[in-house]
Tab-separated table of C-alpha atoms and ligand atoms in Angstrom:
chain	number	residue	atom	x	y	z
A	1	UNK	CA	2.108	10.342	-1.545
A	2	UNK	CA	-1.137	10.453	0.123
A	3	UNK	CA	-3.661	7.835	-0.019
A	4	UNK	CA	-5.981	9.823	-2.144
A	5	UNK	CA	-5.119	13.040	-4.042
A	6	UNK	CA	-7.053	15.549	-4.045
A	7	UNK	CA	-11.051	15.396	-4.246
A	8	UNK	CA	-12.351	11.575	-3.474
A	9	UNK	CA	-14.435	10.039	-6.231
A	10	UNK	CA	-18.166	9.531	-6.183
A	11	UNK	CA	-18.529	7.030	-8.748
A	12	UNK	CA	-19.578	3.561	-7.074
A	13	UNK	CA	-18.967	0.106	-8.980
A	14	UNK	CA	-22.369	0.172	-10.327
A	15	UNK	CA	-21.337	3.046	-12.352
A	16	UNK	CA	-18.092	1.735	-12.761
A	17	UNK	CA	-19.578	-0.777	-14.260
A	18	UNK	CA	-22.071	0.992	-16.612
A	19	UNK	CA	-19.123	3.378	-17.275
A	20	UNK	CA	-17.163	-0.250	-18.665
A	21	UNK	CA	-19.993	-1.059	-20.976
A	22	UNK	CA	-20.407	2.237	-22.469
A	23	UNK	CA	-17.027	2.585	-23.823
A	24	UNK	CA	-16.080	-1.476	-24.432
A	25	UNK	CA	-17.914	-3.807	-26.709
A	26	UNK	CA	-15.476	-6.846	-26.836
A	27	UNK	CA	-16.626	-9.623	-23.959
A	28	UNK	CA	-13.071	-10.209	-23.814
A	29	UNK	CA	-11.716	-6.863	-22.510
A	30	UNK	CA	-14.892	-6.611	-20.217
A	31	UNK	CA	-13.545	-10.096	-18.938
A	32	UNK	CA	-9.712	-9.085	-18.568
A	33	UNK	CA	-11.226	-6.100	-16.459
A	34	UNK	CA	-13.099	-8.045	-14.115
A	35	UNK	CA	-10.116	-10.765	-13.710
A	36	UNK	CA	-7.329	-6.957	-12.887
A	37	UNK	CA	-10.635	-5.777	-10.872
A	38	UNK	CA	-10.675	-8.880	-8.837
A	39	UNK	CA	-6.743	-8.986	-8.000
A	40	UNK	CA	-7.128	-5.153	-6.799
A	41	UNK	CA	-9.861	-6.155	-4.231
A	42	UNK	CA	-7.733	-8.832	-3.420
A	43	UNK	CA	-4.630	-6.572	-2.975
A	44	UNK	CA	-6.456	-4.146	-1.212
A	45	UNK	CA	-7.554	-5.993	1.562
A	46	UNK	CA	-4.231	-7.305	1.854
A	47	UNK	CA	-2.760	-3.788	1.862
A	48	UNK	CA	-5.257	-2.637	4.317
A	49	UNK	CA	-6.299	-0.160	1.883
A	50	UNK	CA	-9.359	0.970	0.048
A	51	UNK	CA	-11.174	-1.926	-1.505
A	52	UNK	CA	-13.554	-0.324	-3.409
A	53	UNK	CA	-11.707	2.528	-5.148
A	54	UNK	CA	-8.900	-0.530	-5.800
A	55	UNK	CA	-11.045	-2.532	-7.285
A	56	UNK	CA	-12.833	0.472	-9.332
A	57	UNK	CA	-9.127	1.110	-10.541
A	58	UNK	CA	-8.664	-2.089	-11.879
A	59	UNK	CA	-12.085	-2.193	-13.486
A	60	UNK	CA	-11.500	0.653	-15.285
A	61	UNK	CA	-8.488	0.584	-16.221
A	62	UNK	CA	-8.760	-0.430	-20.234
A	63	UNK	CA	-11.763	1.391	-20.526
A	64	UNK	CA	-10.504	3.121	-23.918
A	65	UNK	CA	-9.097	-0.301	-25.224
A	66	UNK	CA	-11.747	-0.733	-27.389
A	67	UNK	CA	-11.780	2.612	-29.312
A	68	UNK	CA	-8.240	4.276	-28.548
A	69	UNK	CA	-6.045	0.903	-28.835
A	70	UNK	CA	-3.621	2.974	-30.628
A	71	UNK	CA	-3.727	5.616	-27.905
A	72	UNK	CA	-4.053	3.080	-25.072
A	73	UNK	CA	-4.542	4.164	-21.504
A	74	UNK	CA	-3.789	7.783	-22.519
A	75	UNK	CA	-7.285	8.484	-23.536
A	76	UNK	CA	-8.926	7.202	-20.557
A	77	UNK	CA	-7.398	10.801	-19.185
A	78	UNK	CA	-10.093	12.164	-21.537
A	79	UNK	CA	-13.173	9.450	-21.542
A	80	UNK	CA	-12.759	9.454	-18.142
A	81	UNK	CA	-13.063	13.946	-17.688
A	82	UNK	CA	-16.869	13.818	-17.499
A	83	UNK	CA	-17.073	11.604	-14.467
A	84	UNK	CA	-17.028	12.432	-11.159
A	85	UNK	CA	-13.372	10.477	-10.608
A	86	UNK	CA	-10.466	12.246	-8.700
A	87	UNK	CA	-7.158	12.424	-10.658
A	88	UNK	CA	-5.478	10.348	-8.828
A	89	UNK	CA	-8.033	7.910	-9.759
A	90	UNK	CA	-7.864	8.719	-13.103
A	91	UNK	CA	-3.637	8.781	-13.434
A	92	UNK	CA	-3.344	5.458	-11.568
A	93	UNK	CA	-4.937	4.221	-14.291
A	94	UNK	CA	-3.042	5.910	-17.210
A	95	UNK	CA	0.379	4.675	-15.477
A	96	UNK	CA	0.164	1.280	-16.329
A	97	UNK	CA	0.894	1.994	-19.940
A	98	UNK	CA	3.770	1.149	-21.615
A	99	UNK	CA	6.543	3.726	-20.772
A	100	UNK	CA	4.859	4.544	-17.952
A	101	UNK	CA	7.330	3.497	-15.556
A	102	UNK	CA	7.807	6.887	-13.447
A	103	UNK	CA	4.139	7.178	-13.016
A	104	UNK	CA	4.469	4.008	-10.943
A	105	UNK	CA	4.523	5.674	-7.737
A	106	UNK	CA	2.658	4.331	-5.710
A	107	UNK	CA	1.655	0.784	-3.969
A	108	UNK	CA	-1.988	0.916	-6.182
A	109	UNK	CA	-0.034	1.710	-9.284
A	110	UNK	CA	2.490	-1.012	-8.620
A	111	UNK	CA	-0.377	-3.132	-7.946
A	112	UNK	CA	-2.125	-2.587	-11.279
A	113	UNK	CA	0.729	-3.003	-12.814
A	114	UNK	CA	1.185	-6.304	-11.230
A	115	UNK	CA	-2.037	-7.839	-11.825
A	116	UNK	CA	-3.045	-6.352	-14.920
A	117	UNK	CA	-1.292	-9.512	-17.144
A	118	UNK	CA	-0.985	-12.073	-14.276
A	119	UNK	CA	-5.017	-12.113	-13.649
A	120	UNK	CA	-5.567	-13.308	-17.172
A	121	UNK	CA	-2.778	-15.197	-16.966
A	122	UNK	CA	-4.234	-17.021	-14.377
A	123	UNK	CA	-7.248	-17.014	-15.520
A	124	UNK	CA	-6.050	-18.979	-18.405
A	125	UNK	CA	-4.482	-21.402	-16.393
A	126	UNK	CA	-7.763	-22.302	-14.762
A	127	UNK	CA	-9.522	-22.982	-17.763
A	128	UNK	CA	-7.293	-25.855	-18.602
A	129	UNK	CA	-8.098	-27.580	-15.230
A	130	UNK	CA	-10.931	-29.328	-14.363
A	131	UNK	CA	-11.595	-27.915	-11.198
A	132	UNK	CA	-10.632	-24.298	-12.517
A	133	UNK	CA	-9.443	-22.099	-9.586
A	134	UNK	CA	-9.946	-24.251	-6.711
A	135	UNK	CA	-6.813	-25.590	-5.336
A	136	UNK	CA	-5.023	-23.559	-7.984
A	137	UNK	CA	-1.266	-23.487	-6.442
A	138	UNK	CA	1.719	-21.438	-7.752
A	139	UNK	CA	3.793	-24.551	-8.806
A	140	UNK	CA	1.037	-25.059	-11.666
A	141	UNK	CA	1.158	-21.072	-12.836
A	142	UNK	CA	5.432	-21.649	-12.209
A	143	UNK	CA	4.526	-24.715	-15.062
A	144	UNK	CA	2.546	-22.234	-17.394
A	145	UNK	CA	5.207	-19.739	-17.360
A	146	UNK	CA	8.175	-21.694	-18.485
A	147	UNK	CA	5.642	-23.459	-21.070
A	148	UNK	CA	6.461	-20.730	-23.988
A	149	UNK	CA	3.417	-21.852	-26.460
A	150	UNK	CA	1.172	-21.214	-23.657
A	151	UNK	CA	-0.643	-17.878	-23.594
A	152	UNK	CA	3.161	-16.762	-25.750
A	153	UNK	CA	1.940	-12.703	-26.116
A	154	UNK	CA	2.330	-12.387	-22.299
A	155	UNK	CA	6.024	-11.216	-21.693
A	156	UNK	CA	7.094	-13.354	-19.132
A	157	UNK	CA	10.032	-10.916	-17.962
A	158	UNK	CA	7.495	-8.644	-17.159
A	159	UNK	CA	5.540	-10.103	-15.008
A	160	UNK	CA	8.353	-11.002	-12.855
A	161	UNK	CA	9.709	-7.003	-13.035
A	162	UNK	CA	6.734	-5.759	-12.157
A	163	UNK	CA	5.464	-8.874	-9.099
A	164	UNK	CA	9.219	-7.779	-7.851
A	165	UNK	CA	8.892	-3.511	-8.049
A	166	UNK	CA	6.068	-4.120	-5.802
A	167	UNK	CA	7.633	-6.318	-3.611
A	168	UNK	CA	5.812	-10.033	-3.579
A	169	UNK	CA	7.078	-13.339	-4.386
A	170	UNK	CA	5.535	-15.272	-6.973
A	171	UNK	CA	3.977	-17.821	-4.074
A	172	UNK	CA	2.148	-15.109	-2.415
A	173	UNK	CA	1.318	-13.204	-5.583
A	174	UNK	CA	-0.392	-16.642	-7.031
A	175	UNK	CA	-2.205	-16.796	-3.809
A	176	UNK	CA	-4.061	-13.182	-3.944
A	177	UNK	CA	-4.729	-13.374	-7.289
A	178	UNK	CA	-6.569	-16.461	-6.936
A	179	UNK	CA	-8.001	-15.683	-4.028
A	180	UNK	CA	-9.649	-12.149	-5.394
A	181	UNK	CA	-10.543	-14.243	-8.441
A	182	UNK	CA	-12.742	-16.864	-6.935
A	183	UNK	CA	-14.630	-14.413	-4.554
A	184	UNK	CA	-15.297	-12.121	-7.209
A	185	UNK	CA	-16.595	-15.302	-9.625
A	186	UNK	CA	-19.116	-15.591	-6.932
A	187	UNK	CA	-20.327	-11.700	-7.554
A	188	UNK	CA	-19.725	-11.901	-11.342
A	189	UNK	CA	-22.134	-15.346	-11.761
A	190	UNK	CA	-25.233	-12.918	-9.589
A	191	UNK	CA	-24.939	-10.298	-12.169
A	192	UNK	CA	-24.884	-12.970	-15.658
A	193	UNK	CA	-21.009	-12.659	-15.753
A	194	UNK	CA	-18.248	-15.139	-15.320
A	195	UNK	CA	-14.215	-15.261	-15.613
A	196	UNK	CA	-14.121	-18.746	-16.186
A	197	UNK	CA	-17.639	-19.701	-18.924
B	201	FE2	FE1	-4.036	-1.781	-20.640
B	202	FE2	FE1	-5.257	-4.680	-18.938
């Protein structure tokens, strides 16, 4: 599959971004989005790839949580029509629904997939330290995980299926999640935003 179906979007994060707070109210989902947006930077420099449209991907990608959570990520397909975003853009983020498994086609699909419960995951693992991300190390996620009351809706078997379809071990996974996480705090704390306050 190429890189980039068909025509390339235009939409830069600013928009992305006003595109996000049209369509969600809750400061939780707007925080979720930043912690998945985060990881796909992250995974796109690893990957070599496209950093920007990765990390667009990811900050979209629940935009019709809010309104559509019955018909969640099918309606982004049509929130998303009016903007100038290519459809590979807009499909990447519809695959990482539930049942979506063949739409999963891709390394940035994979990816979203990936990070979309592990960032928050993470996330919530930081708040219970002191020193929140820094020195965050997989061993203390590895703790979280086998701790069942902790963060309990988060199917655990999942986020090892879906770390292992696109091919990382937990270690490494751990380490560009955090890694994406505490560069983009930097970004999020300049624009009166934060994953971690
Ligand atoms: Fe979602
Ligand atoms: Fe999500």
């Amino acid at each position: 599959m190429s890189k980039i179906a068909g025509r390339k979007t235009k939409v830069d994060r600013d928009k992305a971004l006003a595109i996000l707070q049209e369509n969600v109210e809750s400061k939780q989902i707007i925080r979720h989005c930043f912690a998945v947006e985060a990881s796909m930077r992250s995974y796109a420099e690893k990957f070599g790839e496209d950093i920007e449209r990765w990390g667009m991907i990811g900050l979209l990608h629940d935009v019709d949580f809010d309104k559509y959570p019955e018909n969640h990520p099918e309606h982004a397909r049509q929130l998303l029509k009016d903007y100038d975003l290519d459809e590979d853009f807009i499909e990447s983020i519809v695959s990482h629904g539930t049942g979506k498994e063949n739409m999963r086609n891709s390394q940035v699909r994979k990816c979203l997939f990936a990070v979309d419960k592990m960032a928050s995951f993470i996330v919530a693992v930081a708040l219970m330290r002191p020193t929140r991300l820094e020195g965050l190390e997989a061993k203390s996620v590895k703790k979280k995980m086998k701790d069942k009351a902790f963060a309990k809706a988060v199917d655990r078997d999942e986020l090892i299926a879906s770390m292992d379809d696109l091919g990382i071990e937990f270690e490494e996974h751990v380490r560009i999640i955090v890694k994406g996480l505490s560069e983009h705090e930097e970004l999020l704390l300049k624009q009166g935003y934060s994953l971690l306050n």
